[in-house]
Amino acid sequence: MNPAWRHPSFGAGAVLMALVIGAALLSLVWTPHDPAAMRIMARLKPPSAEHWLGTDQFGRDIVSMVLVGARNALLVGLVAVGIGLVFGVALGMLAALYRGRFIDEAVMRALDFVFAFPAVLTAILILTWFGPGLVNAVIAIGIFNIPVFARQARAATLQVVAQDYIRAARLAGLSRPAVMIRHILPNITGLMIVQGSTQFAFAILAEASLSYLGIGTQPPNPSWGRMLNDAQTYLATAPHLAIVPGLAIAITVLAFNLLGDGLRDLLDPRMKER
Amino acid sequence: MLTLRDLSVSLRGRPVLRNLSLDLAPGETLGLVGESGSGKSMTALALMGLLPPGFVASGSIRLDGTELLGLADADLCRLRGRAMAMIFQEPMTALNPVLPVGAQIAEGLVLHGLMQPRAAREEAVRLMARVGLPDPARRARSYPHELSGGQRQRAMIAMAIACRPSLLIADEPTSALDVSLQVEILALLREIREETGMAMIFISHDLSVISAMADRALVLYGGLAMETGPTRHVIGRPAHPYTQGLIAAIPRGTAHTERLRPIPGQVPDLVRLPPGCPFAGRCALGDAHCAEAPPPLRTGLTALRCHHAEPAPA
Amino acid sequence: MALFLIKRLAGLVLTLLVAALVIFLVLEVLPGDPAAMMMGVSATPESVAALRAELGLDGPAATRFLDWLAGFFTGNLGLSYTYRVAVGGLIAERLAVTVPLSLLALGLSLVLGVTLGTWAAAHAHRRSDLVIMGLTQLGLAIPNFWFGILLVLVFAIGLGWFPAGGFPGWAADPSLSARALLLPAFALAMPQAASLARITRSTMLETLSEDYIRTARAKGLSRGQTIRRHALRNALIPVLTILGLQFSFLLAGTIVLENVFALPGLGRLLIQAIGGHDLILIKSLVLFYVATAIIVNAIVDLAYGIADPRLRVGRT
């Protein structure tokens, strides 16, 4: 067995993530009920053989909604991290390439500025303009991710550039962009994956918050954050509605956080503390 | 006043210091000599009860009649800084960077209940003057990074002698300093020793420093006491092949004309010591038997542990 | 020292100005006609024009921008479209909830985070350390608003110790008002405390291996005294740098938790303003949040220099 699996954080994270991905994939082909089907006669039912986790205020099946919610959450994380990764790494490497010059200063200052806007407020700015919706929320979270990746990418690039073999590659006649892509990018990939895992967790939490506030995912698309907002209205009469979606968010975030921690340890034994 | 009997230290069952016995009288100075990794610092930390996690001490350490091994940490805390104090090698890192120097010196006085905070602050200034820090009232408010290396070591000394301990352990106190500063610090330590009559354990890898400071010397190698006796005999008439090697390696006055003769080979790793004599692999007299069995103790002018060499007759 | 401060201050003012400009452009210039946007598609051109005049939206953009900035000093930030009252007064009124809530949460997270992190470091690799580190992983994973809902479920609906939401007002019932803030502050503090605990643990472990810790022990200080008097300050200096970032998250968190607990603070006002397309209100609120985050970050930066004597400027 690969020793990576024996790392406690990595192992636990991988198992939890498999669970979430499994749920998302399963929801593509099968859910116990149609997650959008409303049955007014079966409103706010407690768990039963028919509805394992009960039904919401419209009689929709909670299990089905949570399964489809996994798809939504993973999609949010993927896109938000993707935006941050592509723009962040490109900008970070660009800044490192022109280290100390105007472009470096300008890019990093601009990114510091973006970073000063909490993600929720960026989202609010975007959606007052375009209207609330999942896409706009994800773009906002992605924008917040850009400076996070850019700082890491810049620092990591500078570290790699200082090493001898990069100088050797330059001397061998490779152009700067070629050195960047062929030698530096593979070297910072590990770090970016670690950061990506953490930002993935952050993105899921941020989307859940926005959807809870009613400015993220819009109905009828199922979102765990949205489900919690609905559940709060019926907290006194149907408390079970508030448990499962929150648990789903927590498990998914935990999976990516653990995975990120584990990867960091595995990629850099010096960082290991345990 | 200090008696060690069969003090051993081990890390996860592997011995790093073996059966060290010694006696120290009030006012006496013992020099602990050896290359780095010979177990000198481990001995000092065992005395203070400050061994790093994982290290276990056994045997007996008696200070003024009190057995220190097995003592609860709270009881040891009452002795540390009060009955015995320690000066460390690195004046750069041994002082807390975010506290003023004066406060660090005064701290022990208040902690051991000797003075009120205000009196302790004044005493700290007096101590700083005593160890030769210029403008002590102002320096007391300085932070360590504002002091030079020599000044920091003086502050360390002031901190160690604040509570007038009866035993001072100095672990390579001058090794990080340049030569002229070394001389000044050694002179200061000698003066303070005369004034206070405290006993001292002086640790150094430098035999010339030991000969300047110590009444008796103990040569440590691979966690084992190789040779011990009055400093003038250990240095003047060494009988153990290792001590002889150490002395031959000292660069003398006109270092350029005389070739330095380093001892061939390397110091064994403290956690991977052979069951017999740790010096066996590098020793000119060494044979297969040496590495197998612990060397016997032979006494004469000096006391030594060797399968082959005999001390000069007393 | 003075030059250094002036430079920092100039940078800060510039950042704030750019932030204001971005917000202004996004909310008032780019949408074309903010009045039309606020009133929706069904509005008649006459009523839109009337609103534009009422809200002072018909002047040139540059004048409106400058007037808006000046409003932050005079308190005249215009009229809220939905509430038809002065935005400045509305914000001031709502601060009475948001400021105590965020300070309470900040204090809680600091005390909890530093205590747990220090405890974990002092007992590194032992059971209590593993338990604390496990709990912090949970604290980071559980969304704060869900935690808030769970707290309501247990302590308000179940045990009835706290109100489930709402806020009577400081004047009407000070003690109930304080109690109304406790659960949301705790929910808000939890993820921050978890991340502070993790950072404190790692900087504390690093600090505890320093030479001066051994010096302190050699002086006769117990392990606990050494940690409190010598290690804590050194370990907290790096923690301070991330406190600014933490505060940004905390501020964003108040928006969510005020809505969970129906607290009449800035965050609830903001979400209501979004629901009512009240661009005038949104504009000032967003700038208020962003400016607070930027200013707190700048203060933390300065505090860092004061906490570490090695970085104090103007001393030898």
XYZ file of N, CA and C in Angstrom, chain B residues 58-267:
630
model
N 20.056 8.421 35.465
C 20.007 7.501 36.599
C 21.296 7.648 37.391
N 21.342 7.055 38.570
C 22.491 7.229 39.437
C 22.140 8.167 40.561
N 23.105 9.006 40.945
C 22.840 9.895 42.068
C 23.528 11.244 41.866
N 22.770 12.329 42.115
C 23.341 13.672 42.141
C 22.948 14.279 43.483
N 23.925 14.519 44.340
C 23.591 15.137 45.631
C 24.199 16.530 45.688
N 23.339 17.507 45.953
C 23.802 18.877 46.083
C 23.520 19.314 47.516
N 24.561 19.638 48.259
C 24.419 20.019 49.674
C 23.533 19.027 50.418
N 23.733 17.746 50.126
C 23.009 16.712 50.856
C 21.655 16.352 50.282
N 21.167 17.113 49.308
C 19.854 16.810 48.730
C 20.031 15.983 47.460
N 19.310 14.872 47.378
C 19.359 14.061 46.162
C 18.497 14.739 45.093
N 19.107 15.065 43.948
C 18.365 15.808 42.922
C 17.592 14.900 41.976
N 18.152 13.707 41.715
C 17.454 12.818 40.782
C 16.181 12.312 41.427
N 15.103 12.360 40.707
C 13.828 11.914 41.233
C 13.073 13.008 41.956
N 13.700 14.191 42.079
C 13.019 15.307 42.729
C 11.922 15.848 41.806
N 10.809 16.265 42.401
C 9.724 16.836 41.594
C 10.184 18.152 40.977
N 9.608 18.489 39.821
C 10.059 19.698 39.118
C 9.860 20.939 39.983
N 8.784 20.958 40.771
C 8.531 22.137 41.613
C 9.673 22.327 42.617
N 10.197 21.218 43.156
C 11.308 21.318 44.108
C 12.595 21.722 43.400
N 12.793 21.176 42.199
C 13.978 21.545 41.421
C 13.944 23.036 41.091
N 12.734 23.565 40.824
C 12.611 24.979 40.490
C 13.114 25.856 41.624
N 12.926 25.394 42.866
C 13.401 26.184 44.001
C 14.924 26.205 44.058
N 15.565 25.148 43.508
C 17.035 25.071 43.551
C 17.674 25.762 42.351
N 17.023 25.605 41.184
C 17.579 26.193 39.969
C 17.619 27.709 40.093
N 18.741 28.292 39.760
C 18.839 29.739 39.831
C 19.178 30.211 41.228
N 18.855 29.382 42.248
C 19.099 29.771 43.637
C 20.351 29.054 44.159
N 20.303 27.710 44.219
C 21.460 26.956 44.703
C 22.452 26.711 43.573
N 21.920 26.486 42.389
C 22.807 26.265 41.238
C 22.302 27.085 40.051
N 23.237 27.651 39.338
C 22.852 28.482 38.200
C 23.699 28.087 37.006
N 23.270 28.520 35.833
C 23.974 28.079 34.634
C 24.128 29.219 33.637
N 25.290 29.238 33.003
C 25.554 30.185 31.915
C 25.656 29.386 30.635
N 24.976 29.861 29.602
C 24.959 29.086 28.362
C 25.932 29.643 27.342
N 26.154 28.813 26.336
C 27.168 29.130 25.336
C 26.786 30.290 24.441
N 25.505 30.320 24.014
C 25.122 31.263 22.963
C 24.483 32.520 23.547
N 25.250 33.578 23.754
C 24.638 34.774 24.331
C 23.653 35.413 23.357
N 23.752 35.066 22.065
C 22.858 35.647 21.063
C 21.427 35.160 21.249
N 21.287 33.884 21.574
C 19.947 33.313 21.587
C 19.474 32.952 22.994
N 20.355 33.071 23.987
C 19.977 32.614 25.327
C 19.227 33.675 26.122
N 19.117 34.891 25.565
C 18.351 35.934 26.251
C 17.039 36.148 25.507
N 15.974 36.407 26.259
C 14.653 36.615 25.656
C 14.633 37.934 24.883
N 14.360 37.879 23.576
C 14.451 39.094 22.748
C 13.417 40.162 23.074
N 12.307 39.810 23.720
C 11.257 40.816 23.915
C 11.203 41.372 25.338
N 12.155 40.994 26.188
C 12.170 41.543 27.542
C 13.451 42.349 27.747
N 13.356 43.489 28.458
C 14.558 44.263 28.745
C 15.536 43.422 29.573
N 16.828 43.673 29.358
C 17.853 42.867 30.009
C 17.735 42.949 31.535
N 17.514 44.168 32.047
C 17.427 44.350 33.493
C 16.320 43.499 34.106
N 15.181 43.455 33.426
C 14.052 42.675 33.937
C 14.403 41.199 33.978
N 15.170 40.740 32.987
C 15.543 39.326 32.959
C 16.492 38.987 34.095
N 17.347 39.965 34.477
C 18.276 39.725 35.581
C 17.527 39.765 36.912
N 16.604 40.701 37.034
C 15.874 40.869 38.298
C 14.899 39.730 38.554
N 14.467 39.068 37.481
C 13.397 38.087 37.588
C 13.659 37.005 38.644
N 14.882 36.452 38.626
C 15.211 35.368 39.551
C 15.133 35.812 40.997
N 15.567 37.055 41.265
C 15.572 37.570 42.639
C 14.168 37.612 43.216
N 13.218 38.040 42.385
C 11.837 38.116 42.846
C 11.255 36.712 42.958
N 11.561 35.898 41.941
C 11.012 34.545 41.881
C 11.385 33.740 43.125
N 12.653 33.855 43.549
C 13.097 33.064 44.694
C 12.804 33.767 46.013
N 12.019 34.820 45.942
C 11.557 35.484 47.151
C 12.647 36.248 47.888
N 13.711 36.617 47.187
C 14.798 37.317 47.871
C 14.532 38.813 47.966
N 13.773 39.361 47.021
C 13.584 40.808 46.981
C 12.216 41.166 46.431
N 11.787 42.375 46.745
C 10.603 42.942 46.122
C 10.991 43.421 44.717
N 10.030 43.526 43.825
C 10.350 43.903 42.446
C 11.202 45.171 42.325
N 10.874 46.200 43.129
C 11.622 47.457 42.977
C 13.090 47.273 43.398
N 13.284 46.621 44.539
C 14.647 46.378 45.023
C 15.411 45.497 44.035
N 14.696 44.520 43.443
C 15.341 43.622 42.500
C 15.819 44.389 41.264
N 15.011 45.376 40.842
C 15.422 46.159 39.672
C 16.699 46.938 39.981
N 16.776 47.479 41.203
C 17.989 48.211 41.577
C 19.182 47.263 41.685
N 18.928 46.086 42.253
C 19.998 45.092 42.375
C 20.482 44.665 40.986
N 19.557 44.578 40.035
C 19.949 44.199 38.675
C 20.929 45.215 38.106
N 20.672 46.492 38.378
C 21.580 47.531 37.881
C 22.950 47.388 38.545
N 22.960 47.117 39.862
C 24.233 46.910 40.559
C 24.977 45.714 39.979
N 24.233 44.613 39.725
C 24.865 43.419 39.158
C 25.447 43.718 37.785
N 24.719 44.513 37.013
C 25.207 44.829 35.670
C 26.479 45.659 35.757
N 26.536 46.545 36.764
C 27.764 47.309 36.961
C 28.891 46.361 37.361
N 28.550 45.383 38.227
C 29.567 44.448 38.715
C 30.196 43.643 37.575
N 29.389 43.233 36.608
C 29.937 42.418 35.517
C 30.531 43.297 34.418
N 30.612 44.605 34.677
C 31.340 45.477 33.763
C 30.550 45.978 32.576
N 29.205 46.057 32.733
C 28.425 46.654 31.642
C 28.430 48.170 31.805
N 28.807 48.901 30.775
C 28.848 50.354 30.886
C 27.439 50.939 30.983
N 27.293 52.035 31.709
C 26.015 52.733 31.829
C 24.874 51.785 32.206
N 25.036 51.068 33.334
C 24.093 49.984 33.654
C 22.648 50.449 33.806
N 22.421 51.642 34.335
C 21.032 52.073 34.547
C 20.289 52.155 33.221
N 21.009 52.610 32.182
C 20.370 52.709 30.878
C 20.304 51.337 30.202
N 21.418 50.595 30.334
C 21.486 49.260 29.710
C 20.410 48.318 30.250
N 20.005 48.549 31.505
C 18.993 47.670 32.102
C 17.683 47.747 31.331
N 17.450 48.899 30.689
C 16.217 49.035 29.921
C 16.388 48.612 28.464
N 17.621 48.247 28.091
C 17.869 47.836 26.701
C 17.346 46.424 26.463
N 17.102 46.143 25.187
C 16.734 44.793 24.793
C 17.990 44.072 24.317
N 17.984 42.733 24.410
C 19.194 41.987 24.052
C 19.787 42.373 22.698
N 18.929 42.654 21.701
C 19.498 42.917 20.374
C 20.257 44.235 20.339
N 20.091 45.051 21.386
C 20.802 46.324 21.420
C 22.179 46.194 22.075
N 22.510 44.967 22.539
C 23.799 44.731 23.191
C 24.722 43.943 22.268
N 26.030 44.121 22.459
C 26.983 43.328 21.676
C 27.076 41.931 22.287
N 27.740 41.025 21.576
C 27.868 39.649 22.047
C 28.508 39.572 23.426
N 29.593 40.319 23.627
C 30.283 40.306 24.911
C 29.404 40.869 26.017
N 28.669 41.935 25.686
C 27.778 42.538 26.685
C 26.675 41.579 27.077
N 26.172 40.844 26.087
C 25.125 39.881 26.387
C 25.634 38.790 27.318
N 26.897 38.347 27.064
C 27.421 37.295 27.928
C 27.621 37.841 29.335
N 27.994 39.112 29.449
C 28.102 39.715 30.790
C 26.733 39.740 31.458
N 25.711 40.069 30.680
C 24.358 40.089 31.242
C 23.949 38.687 31.700
N 24.331 37.681 30.904
C 24.040 36.286 31.286
C 24.697 35.960 32.618
N 25.949 36.424 32.780
C 26.669 36.145 34.027
C 25.959 36.841 35.188
N 25.567 38.100 34.980
C 24.849 38.834 36.028
C 23.586 38.081 36.424
N 22.875 37.534 35.413
C 21.651 36.805 35.668
C 21.938 35.553 36.491
N 23.048 34.861 36.159
C 23.354 33.605 36.829
C 23.795 33.822 38.278
N 24.536 34.917 38.545
C 25.051 35.094 39.905
C 24.096 35.903 40.784
N 22.960 36.337 40.215
C 22.051 37.239 40.932
C 21.678 36.699 42.310
N 21.339 35.420 42.379
C 20.854 34.870 43.648
C 21.983 34.242 44.460
N 23.244 34.571 44.110
C 24.415 34.039 44.806
C 24.339 32.523 44.965
N 24.330 31.789 43.854
C 24.269 30.326 43.928
C 25.574 29.774 44.491
N 25.495 28.588 45.097
C 26.734 27.985 45.590
C 27.433 27.193 44.493
N 26.686 26.893 43.404
C 27.303 26.191 42.278
C 26.940 26.912 40.976
N 27.983 27.219 40.197
C 27.743 27.842 38.896
C 28.250 26.905 37.815
N 27.365 26.584 36.880
C 27.775 25.751 35.750
C 27.928 26.668 34.539
N 29.116 26.707 33.985
C 29.363 27.559 32.827
C 29.633 26.670 31.625
N 28.680 26.623 30.695
C 28.800 25.744 29.529
C 29.380 26.533 28.364
N 30.659 26.350 28.105
C 31.336 27.041 27.006
C 31.007 28.535 26.998
N 31.227 29.238 28.112
C 30.733 30.617 28.177
C 31.467 31.564 27.239
N 32.640 31.177 26.758
C 33.420 32.116 25.940
C 33.604 31.624 24.523
N 33.063 30.451 24.202
C 33.371 29.862 22.892
C 32.822 30.677 21.734
N 31.743 31.426 21.986
C 31.144 32.185 20.888
C 31.759 33.573 20.767
N 32.742 33.883 21.620
C 33.309 35.233 21.632
C 34.705 35.251 21.011
N 35.150 36.436 20.568
C 36.503 36.475 20.023
C 37.527 36.523 21.168
N 38.803 36.338 20.808
C 39.819 36.005 21.810
C 39.967 37.065 22.900
N 40.010 38.347 22.531
C 40.247 39.360 23.556
C 39.074 39.414 24.540
N 37.865 39.204 24.023
C 36.702 39.170 24.899
C 36.741 37.956 25.810
N 37.199 36.827 25.252
C 37.331 35.607 26.046
C 38.131 35.873 27.301
N 39.281 36.541 27.113
C 40.177 36.805 28.231
C 39.450 37.644 29.288
N 38.737 38.670 28.843
C 38.031 39.534 29.791
C 36.966 38.768 30.572
N 36.191 37.952 29.857
C 35.103 37.215 30.515
C 35.672 36.201 31.502
N 36.767 35.529 31.115
C 37.376 34.564 32.031
C 37.873 35.267 33.291
N 38.494 36.441 33.114
C 38.981 37.189 34.270
C 37.815 37.572 35.171
N 36.724 37.983 34.555
C 35.534 38.362 35.327
C 35.019 37.180 36.133
N 34.942 36.008 35.483
C 34.450 34.831 36.191
C 35.362 34.473 37.357
N 36.688 34.628 37.140
C 37.630 34.329 38.241
C 37.414 35.277 39.411
N 37.267 36.563 39.097
C 37.027 37.559 40.155
C 35.778 37.225 40.963
N 34.710 36.929 40.241
C 33.437 36.660 40.919
C 33.559 35.411 41.784
N 34.334 34.434 41.266
C 34.522 33.216 42.050
C 35.245 33.523 43.348
N 36.274 34.389 43.272
C 37.010 34.776 44.484
C 36.061 35.452 45.471
N 35.270 36.391 44.967
C 34.375 37.173 45.823
C 33.330 36.328 46.528
N 32.719 35.412 45.756
C 31.548 34.728 46.299
C 31.896 33.367 46.882
N 33.048 32.815 46.511
C 33.417 31.509 47.016
C 32.549 30.386 46.486
N 31.912 30.616 45.335
C 31.054 29.552 44.800
C 31.895 28.504 44.075
N 31.336 27.302 44.042
C 31.979 26.240 43.269
C 31.558 26.387 41.819
N 32.410 25.852 40.936
C 32.115 26.064 39.533
C 32.384 24.799 38.736
N 31.501 24.525 37.783
C 31.814 23.498 36.784
C 31.979 24.235 35.478
N 33.168 24.172 34.936
C 33.489 24.970 33.766
C 33.656 24.031 32.585
N 32.793 24.204 31.606
C 32.802 23.276 30.473
C 33.461 23.937 29.275
N 34.420 23.254 28.661
C 35.046 23.816 27.474
C 35.687 22.723 26.642
N 35.798 22.983 25.360
C 36.535 22.057 24.509
C 37.990 22.501 24.423
N 38.278 23.663 25.076
C 39.577 24.319 24.901
C 40.423 24.095 26.150
N 41.471 23.279 26.013
C 42.295 22.926 27.173
C 42.973 24.140 27.794
N 43.318 25.141 26.978
C 44.002 26.302 27.534
C 43.050 27.085 28.441
N 41.787 27.147 28.070
C 40.801 27.821 28.921
C 40.631 27.047 30.221
N 40.584 25.712 30.108
C 40.444 24.868 31.295
C 41.633 25.076 32.240
N 42.842 25.105 31.673
C 44.014 25.246 32.529
C 44.016 26.600 33.219
N 43.389 27.598 32.588
C 43.336 28.923 33.207
C 42.283 28.996 34.304
N 41.285 28.134 34.250
C 40.143 28.286 35.157
C 40.046 27.200 36.233
N 40.447 25.961 35.904
C 40.017 24.840 36.744
C 41.103 24.347 37.680
N 40.688 23.958 38.904
C 41.601 23.296 39.829
C 41.790 21.848 39.404
N 40.687 21.235 39.050
C 40.759 19.850 38.596
C 40.115 19.768 37.215
N 40.540 18.773 36.457
C 39.996 18.619 35.110
C 39.453 17.212 34.947
N 38.416 17.097 34.160
C 37.847 15.792 33.855
C 37.687 15.729 32.336
N 38.336 14.748 31.736
C 38.289 14.625 30.280
C 37.190 13.636 29.916
N 36.251 14.128 29.116
C 35.091 13.317 28.766
C 35.200 12.938 27.298
N 34.895 11.688 26.992
C 34.877 11.286 25.588
C 33.816 10.219 25.401
N 32.968 10.404 24.434
C 31.930 9.410 24.138
C 31.104 9.064 25.355
N 30.852 10.042 26.216
C 29.986 9.812 27.364
C 30.689 9.101 28.512
N 32.006 8.954 28.438
C 32.744 8.256 29.485
C 33.875 9.159 29.983
N 34.064 9.200 31.323
C 35.177 9.977 31.878
C 36.470 9.244 31.564
N 37.365 9.860 30.767
C 38.589 9.192 30.338
C 39.686 9.353 31.369
N 39.874 10.592 31.793
C 40.959 10.849 32.740
C 40.542 12.017 33.615
N 40.879 11.931 34.885
C 40.542 13.039 35.771
C 41.627 13.199 36.817
N 41.795 14.430 37.305
C 42.830 14.687 38.304
C 43.074 16.170 38.388
N 44.069 16.576 39.192
C 44.398 18.006 39.241
C 44.764 18.494 37.846
N 44.313 19.712 37.523
C 44.481 20.202 36.161
C 45.932 20.144 35.703
N 46.856 20.519 36.617
C 48.263 20.564 36.173
C 48.766 19.179 35.798
N 48.279 18.120 36.474
C 48.717 16.768 36.123
C 48.050 16.302 34.833
N 46.751 16.567 34.736
C 46.030 16.096 33.542
C 46.645 16.730 32.294
N 46.992 18.026 32.416
C 47.541 18.693 31.248
C 49.066 18.520 31.144
N 49.723 18.491 32.331
C 51.186 18.403 32.311
C 51.703 16.989 32.102
N 51.045 16.006 32.709
C 51.530 14.638 32.565
C 50.377 13.711 32.208
N 49.731 13.945 31.075
C 48.579 13.111 30.719
C 49.029 11.693 30.436
N 48.266 10.735 30.888
C 48.637 9.343 30.696
C 47.705 8.648 29.721
N 46.455 9.161 29.608
C 45.493 8.500 28.728
C 45.787 8.883 27.274
N 45.766 7.923 26.381
C 46.071 8.241 24.980
C 45.168 9.341 24.415
N 43.911 9.380 24.881
C 43.023 10.411 24.355
C 43.441 11.793 24.846
N 43.749 11.920 26.164
C 44.194 13.200 26.700
C 45.467 13.651 25.992
N 46.357 12.693 25.779
C 47.605 13.014 25.075
C 47.316 13.539 23.681
N 46.368 12.896 23.032
C 45.979 13.338 21.690
C 45.418 14.744 21.707
N 44.569 15.022 22.691
C 43.952 16.353 22.812
C 45.023 17.418 22.969
N 46.006 17.112 23.836
C 47.040 18.108 24.129
C 47.937 18.312 22.915
N 48.195 17.236 22.204
C 49.021 17.357 21.002
C 48.323 18.200 19.947
N 47.000 18.253 20.018
C 46.251 18.981 18.994
C 46.183 20.479 19.262
N 46.643 20.909 20.467
C 46.577 22.339 20.781
C 47.599 23.107 19.952
N 47.196 24.138 19.285
C 48.189 24.955 18.600
C 48.985 25.747 19.644
N 50.330 25.634 19.615
C 51.138 26.342 20.614
C 51.573 27.693 20.099
N 52.129 28.489 21.018
C 52.561 29.865 20.763
C 52.834 30.196 19.314
N 53.849 29.579 18.746
C 54.157 29.873 17.357
C 53.513 28.794 16.497
N 52.263 28.981 16.301
C 51.471 27.943 15.662
C 51.921 27.642 14.237
N 52.574 28.592 13.619
C 52.920 28.401 12.213
C 54.078 27.439 12.027
N 54.995 27.428 13.040
C 56.167 26.580 12.867
C 55.858 25.141 13.219
N 55.015 24.963 14.239
C 54.751 23.607 14.664
C 53.487 23.089 14.006
N 53.561 21.899 13.475
C 52.403 21.308 12.834
C 51.371 20.894 13.869
N 50.124 21.184 13.583
C 49.032 20.743 14.431
C 48.809 19.272 14.134
N 48.651 18.491 15.202
C 48.401 17.073 14.953
C 47.012 16.682 15.437
N 46.009 16.805 14.588
C 44.673 16.436 15.041
C 44.591 14.931 15.274
N 43.694 14.542 16.189
C 43.492 13.114 16.405
C 42.780 12.564 15.172
N 43.324 11.495 14.575
C 42.634 10.962 13.397
C 41.268 10.384 13.764
N 40.383 10.358 12.789
C 39.063 9.771 13.007
C 38.074 10.790 13.524
N 36.869 10.311 13.831
C 35.777 11.209 14.234
C 35.182 10.806 15.571
N 34.622 11.801 16.258
C 33.946 11.530 17.520
C 32.761 10.620 17.245
